[in-house]
Coordinates of C-alpha atoms and ligand atoms in Angstrom, one line a residue:
M1 CA 0.0 0.4 0.2
Q2 CA 1.3 3.3 -0.7
I3 CA 1.4 6.0 1.6
L4 CA 0.9 9.7 0.1
T5 CA 1.4 12.7 2.4
T6 CA 1.1 15.7 0.0
A7 CA -1.3 16.9 -2.3
S8 CA 0.5 16.5 -5.6
Q9 CA 1.5 13.4 -4.6
M10 CA -2.3 12.4 -4.3
H11 CA -3.1 14.2 -7.4
A12 CA -0.2 12.6 -9.5
Y13 CA -1.1 9.3 -8.5
A14 CA -4.9 9.8 -9.2
K15 CA -4.2 10.8 -12.6
R16 CA -1.9 8.0 -13.1
V17 CA -4.6 5.5 -12.3
R18 CA -7.4 7.2 -14.2
S19 CA -5.5 7.8 -17.1
S20 CA -4.6 3.9 -17.3
G21 CA -8.5 3.4 -17.5
R22 CA -8.8 1.9 -14.1
T23 CA -11.5 3.5 -11.7
I24 CA -10.8 4.7 -8.2
G25 CA -13.0 4.1 -5.1
F26 CA -12.6 6.6 -2.4
V27 CA -13.3 6.3 1.3
P28 CA -12.8 9.6 3.1
T29 CA -12.2 9.2 7.0
M30 CA -10.6 10.9 9.9
G31 CA -8.8 7.6 11.1
A32 CA -9.1 5.7 14.3
L33 CA -10.3 3.1 12.0
H34 CA -12.8 0.2 13.0
E35 CA -15.1 -2.2 11.4
G36 CA -17.6 0.4 10.0
H37 CA -14.6 2.1 8.0
A38 CA -13.7 -1.5 7.0
T39 CA -17.1 -2.1 5.2
L40 CA -16.5 0.8 3.3
V41 CA -13.2 -0.3 2.0
K42 CA -14.5 -3.4 1.2
A43 CA -17.4 -2.2 -0.6
A44 CA -14.8 0.0 -2.7
K45 CA -12.8 -3.1 -3.4
N46 CA -15.7 -5.1 -4.7
R47 CA -16.6 -2.3 -7.0
C48 CA -13.5 -0.4 -8.1
D49 CA -10.0 -1.2 -9.4
V50 CA -8.0 0.8 -7.1
V51 CA -9.1 1.9 -3.6
V52 CA -7.8 5.1 -2.1
V53 CA -8.3 5.7 1.5
S54 CA -8.2 9.4 3.2
V55 CA -7.1 9.5 6.7
F56 CA -7.6 13.4 7.8
V57 CA -9.1 15.0 10.8
N58 CA -10.7 17.9 9.3
P59 CA -10.4 21.0 11.6
T60 CA -12.8 22.6 9.8
Q61 CA -15.8 20.8 10.6
F62 CA -15.3 20.7 14.3
N63 CA -17.4 23.5 15.8
Q64 CA -15.6 22.7 19.5
T65 CA -11.6 22.8 19.8
D66 CA -12.1 20.2 22.7
D67 CA -13.6 17.7 20.3
L68 CA -11.2 18.3 17.9
E69 CA -8.0 17.8 20.5
K70 CA -9.4 14.8 22.0
Y71 CA -10.4 13.1 18.3
P72 CA -8.5 9.7 18.7
R73 CA -5.4 9.5 16.4
T74 CA -4.1 6.0 15.7
F75 CA -1.7 6.2 12.5
E76 CA 0.0 3.0 13.0
A77 CA -3.2 0.8 13.6
D78 CA -5.2 2.4 10.8
R79 CA -2.3 1.8 8.5
S80 CA -1.9 -1.8 9.3
M81 CA -6.0 -2.2 9.0
L82 CA -5.9 -0.9 5.4
I83 CA -2.9 -3.1 4.4
D84 CA -4.7 -6.2 5.7
I85 CA -7.7 -5.1 3.8
G86 CA -6.1 -4.5 0.7
A87 CA -6.5 -0.7 0.0
N88 CA -3.9 0.6 -2.5
A89 CA -3.2 4.0 -1.5
M90 CA -3.7 5.7 2.2
F91 CA -3.9 9.4 1.9
F92 CA -2.7 11.2 5.1
P93 CA -2.1 15.0 4.4
S94 CA -1.3 17.5 6.9
V95 CA -3.8 20.5 7.3
D96 CA -1.6 22.6 5.3
E97 CA -1.5 20.3 2.4
V98 CA -5.2 20.0 2.4
Y99 CA -5.8 23.9 2.8
P100 CA -2.9 25.9 1.3
K101 CA -4.8 28.7 1.7
D102 CA -7.6 29.7 4.3
V103 CA -10.6 29.6 1.5
R104 CA -14.2 29.0 3.0
T105 CA -16.9 27.5 0.8
N106 CA -20.0 29.1 0.5
F107 CA -22.2 26.2 -0.9
N108 CA -25.9 26.7 -0.4
M109 CA -27.4 23.3 1.0
D110 CA -30.8 24.7 0.3
G111 CA -31.8 24.1 4.0
L112 CA -30.4 20.5 4.3
D113 CA -28.2 21.9 6.9
Q114 CA -30.8 24.0 8.8
T115 CA -31.8 20.8 10.8
M116 CA -30.4 18.3 13.3
E117 CA -26.8 18.6 13.3
G118 CA -26.8 21.8 11.6
P119 CA -28.0 24.0 14.3
N120 CA -26.2 22.1 17.1
R121 CA -22.9 22.2 15.3
P122 CA -22.7 25.7 13.6
G123 CA -20.1 25.5 10.7
H124 CA -19.8 21.7 10.5
F125 CA -21.5 20.9 7.2
N126 CA -19.8 24.0 5.5
G127 CA -16.5 22.0 6.8
V128 CA -17.6 18.7 5.5
V129 CA -18.4 20.0 2.0
Q130 CA -15.1 22.1 2.0
V131 CA -12.9 19.3 2.6
V132 CA -15.2 16.7 0.3
M133 CA -14.7 19.1 -2.4
R134 CA -11.0 19.3 -1.9
L135 CA -10.5 15.5 -1.5
F136 CA -12.8 14.7 -4.8
D137 CA -10.4 17.3 -6.5
L138 CA -7.3 15.6 -5.3
T139 CA -8.2 12.1 -5.7
Q140 CA -10.4 11.9 -8.6
P141 CA -12.8 9.2 -7.5
T142 CA -15.0 7.3 -9.7
V143 CA -17.2 6.0 -7.0
A144 CA -17.0 7.5 -3.1
F145 CA -18.1 5.4 -0.5
F146 CA -19.9 7.1 3.0
G147 CA -21.5 5.5 5.9
E148 CA -25.2 5.8 6.4
K149 CA -24.0 6.3 10.0
D150 CA -23.7 9.7 9.4
F151 CA -27.0 10.2 7.7
Q152 CA -27.1 13.9 7.2
Q153 CA -23.8 14.2 5.9
L154 CA -24.5 11.4 3.4
T155 CA -27.6 13.3 2.2
I156 CA -25.8 16.5 1.8
I157 CA -23.1 14.9 0.1
K158 CA -25.4 13.3 -2.4
Y159 CA -27.1 16.8 -3.0
M160 CA -23.7 18.7 -3.4
T161 CA -22.4 16.1 -5.5
N162 CA -25.5 16.5 -8.0
K163 CA -25.8 20.1 -7.6
L164 CA -22.2 20.8 -8.6
G165 CA -22.4 18.0 -11.3
Y166 CA -19.4 16.2 -9.9
P167 CA -18.7 12.9 -12.1
V168 CA -18.4 10.8 -8.8
S169 CA -21.0 8.1 -7.7
I170 CA -22.0 8.5 -4.0
V171 CA -22.5 5.0 -2.3
G172 CA -24.2 4.7 1.2
C173 CA -23.2 1.7 3.3
P174 CA -25.3 0.5 6.1
T175 CA -24.3 1.4 9.7
V176 CA -21.9 -1.4 11.3
R177 CA -22.9 -1.9 14.9
E178 CA -21.4 -3.6 18.2
N179 CA -23.0 -7.0 19.3
D180 CA -25.6 -4.9 21.6
G181 CA -26.4 -2.1 19.0
L182 CA -24.1 0.4 19.6
A183 CA -23.2 2.0 16.0
M184 CA -19.6 1.7 15.9
S185 CA -17.9 5.1 16.1
S186 CA -14.3 6.4 16.8
R187 CA -15.6 8.4 19.9
N188 CA -16.8 5.4 21.3
V189 CA -13.2 4.7 23.1
R190 CA -13.9 8.0 25.1
L191 CA -16.7 6.6 26.9
T192 CA -16.3 5.3 30.3
P193 CA -17.1 1.6 31.2
N194 CA -20.4 2.8 32.8
E195 CA -21.5 5.0 30.0
R196 CA -20.4 2.3 27.7
R197 CA -22.7 0.1 29.3
I198 CA -25.6 2.5 28.8
A199 CA -24.8 3.8 25.5
P200 CA -26.7 0.8 23.6
V201 CA -29.9 2.5 25.1
I202 CA -29.6 4.7 21.9
Y203 CA -30.1 1.8 19.6
E204 CA -33.1 0.7 21.5
T205 CA -34.6 3.8 21.5
L206 CA -34.7 3.6 17.7
T207 CA -35.7 0.2 17.5
S208 CA -38.6 1.1 20.0
I209 CA -39.7 3.6 17.6
K210 CA -39.7 1.4 14.5
T211 CA -41.7 -1.0 16.4
Q212 CA -44.2 1.3 17.4
I213 CA -44.7 3.5 14.5
A214 CA -47.4 1.7 12.4
T215 CA -49.6 1.5 15.5
L216 CA -49.0 4.7 17.3
G217 CA -47.6 7.0 14.2
P218 CA -44.7 9.2 14.1
A219 CA -45.5 11.8 16.9
E220 CA -46.7 9.5 19.6
S221 CA -43.8 6.8 19.2
R222 CA -41.1 9.9 18.9
K223 CA -42.7 11.5 22.5
N224 CA -42.5 8.0 24.0
A225 CA -38.6 7.4 22.8
I226 CA -37.9 10.9 24.3
N227 CA -40.0 10.3 27.9
K228 CA -37.6 7.1 28.2
L229 CA -34.4 8.9 27.5
I230 CA -34.9 11.9 29.8
D231 CA -35.3 9.6 32.9
I232 CA -31.4 8.3 32.2
P233 CA -29.3 10.7 34.3
E234 CA -26.2 10.1 32.2
L235 CA -27.5 11.0 29.1
K236 CA -28.4 14.3 27.6
L237 CA -30.5 14.2 24.6
E238 CA -29.6 17.1 21.9
Y239 CA -32.4 15.9 19.4
L240 CA -34.5 13.1 18.1
E241 CA -36.1 13.8 14.8
L242 CA -38.2 11.9 12.6
V243 CA -37.7 13.2 8.8
D244 CA -38.0 12.4 5.2
P245 CA -34.9 10.6 4.2
V246 CA -34.2 12.7 1.2
T247 CA -35.4 16.2 2.0
L248 CA -35.1 15.7 6.0
E249 CA -38.3 17.7 6.4
T250 CA -40.0 16.7 9.6
S251 CA -42.2 13.7 8.9
N252 CA -46.0 13.5 9.4
E253 CA -48.5 10.6 9.5
D254 CA -48.8 10.5 5.6
S255 CA -45.0 10.1 5.3
E256 CA -44.0 7.4 3.1
S257 CA -40.5 6.9 4.4
I258 CA -39.4 7.9 7.8
Q259 CA -35.6 8.3 9.0
A260 CA -35.3 8.5 13.0
C261 CA -32.0 10.3 13.7
I262 CA -30.9 11.1 17.1
A263 CA -27.9 12.8 18.8
V264 CA -27.1 12.6 22.3
W265 CA -24.4 13.4 24.7
V266 CA -23.1 10.2 26.9
G267 CA -21.2 11.9 29.6
D268 CA -19.2 14.2 27.5
V269 CA -19.1 12.4 24.3
R270 CA -21.4 13.1 21.6
L271 CA -23.1 10.2 19.9
I272 CA -25.3 10.3 16.7
D273 CA -27.3 7.3 15.3
N274 CA -30.4 6.9 13.1
M275 CA -32.5 4.3 11.6
R276 CA -35.1 3.8 8.7
V277 CA -38.2 3.3 10.8
K278 CA -40.8 3.5 8.2
Ligands
AMP301 P1 -15.5 9.1 10.1 O1 -13.9 8.9 10.3 O2 -16.3 9.0 11.6 O3 -15.4 10.7 9.4 O4 -16.1 8.4 9.1 C1 -15.8 8.2 7.7 C2 -17.0 7.5 7.3 O5 -17.1 6.2 7.6 C3 -17.9 8.2 7.1 O6 -18.6 7.9 5.9 C4 -19.0 7.6 8.5 O7 -20.3 7.6 7.9 C5 -18.6 6.2 7.8 N1 -18.7 5.6 9.3 C6 -18.3 5.7 11.0 N2 -19.1 4.7 11.3 C7 -19.6 4.0 10.7 C8 -20.1 2.7 11.0 N3 -20.4 2.1 12.3 N4 -20.8 1.9 9.9 C9 -20.7 2.4 9.0 N5 -20.0 3.5 8.5 C10 -19.2 4.3 9.3

């Protein structure tokens, strides 16, 4: 596996691959890789000739310095995992390589960033869009793979790619969970043993909505779920929304498809999850 650390190395590598007629499958990550990331890399391997994985903790998508500083960085483990899975290249750039100038994007997400993660993490999606545009330019992907775990992010990336006409197919991969249902996340390592024991309640909450929604409807099943969560002292619910999976608008009785999306603080770790409940 090649390790590329500069923008020009990455660009030259991608150009070489593409001009030889081969496809590139691209998996952007922030490292601290786990089985969730591994499924994206495997999906990329199945579909494309060459797989490029970026490992870059993108400062512009963090709205809290504390979260950025505490984000786990595990280069050696990431590298050996990617070698084991058979990725062809790991792009591991510095901040200066990704952002040579302090340029901000001003992409209009047409309201997709005005709900859920958006208001709770000001500037987050601008940072996500900014880094994905830059990484697409450098890695020249044929197909890019994202997790459904970050559902709103996936929706916005699909929207952006389509609106700007990037010649990249976006593939969403199902959320990979621990045995007790907790969605895998690089942030899980920061949970204390007690918080880790409690955290699967997030998944149980989503499952309970899915079970209740046919009989009780979205409003009532959402209310029941919220009532269950607010009784747990270690948790602080940030939002629990039932939305249309494409427009992210709030669902109602008549909605054909409904995605339940949740953000919860477990101690000082913020976790998100989601599930198709209808
Ligand atoms: P991150 O390193 O957390 O920025 O995630 C990189 C990519 O992996 C994103 O597309 C995430 O949605 C995806 N991802 C993270 N956790 C999971 C998971 N548990 N299951 C599937 N995909 C995931």
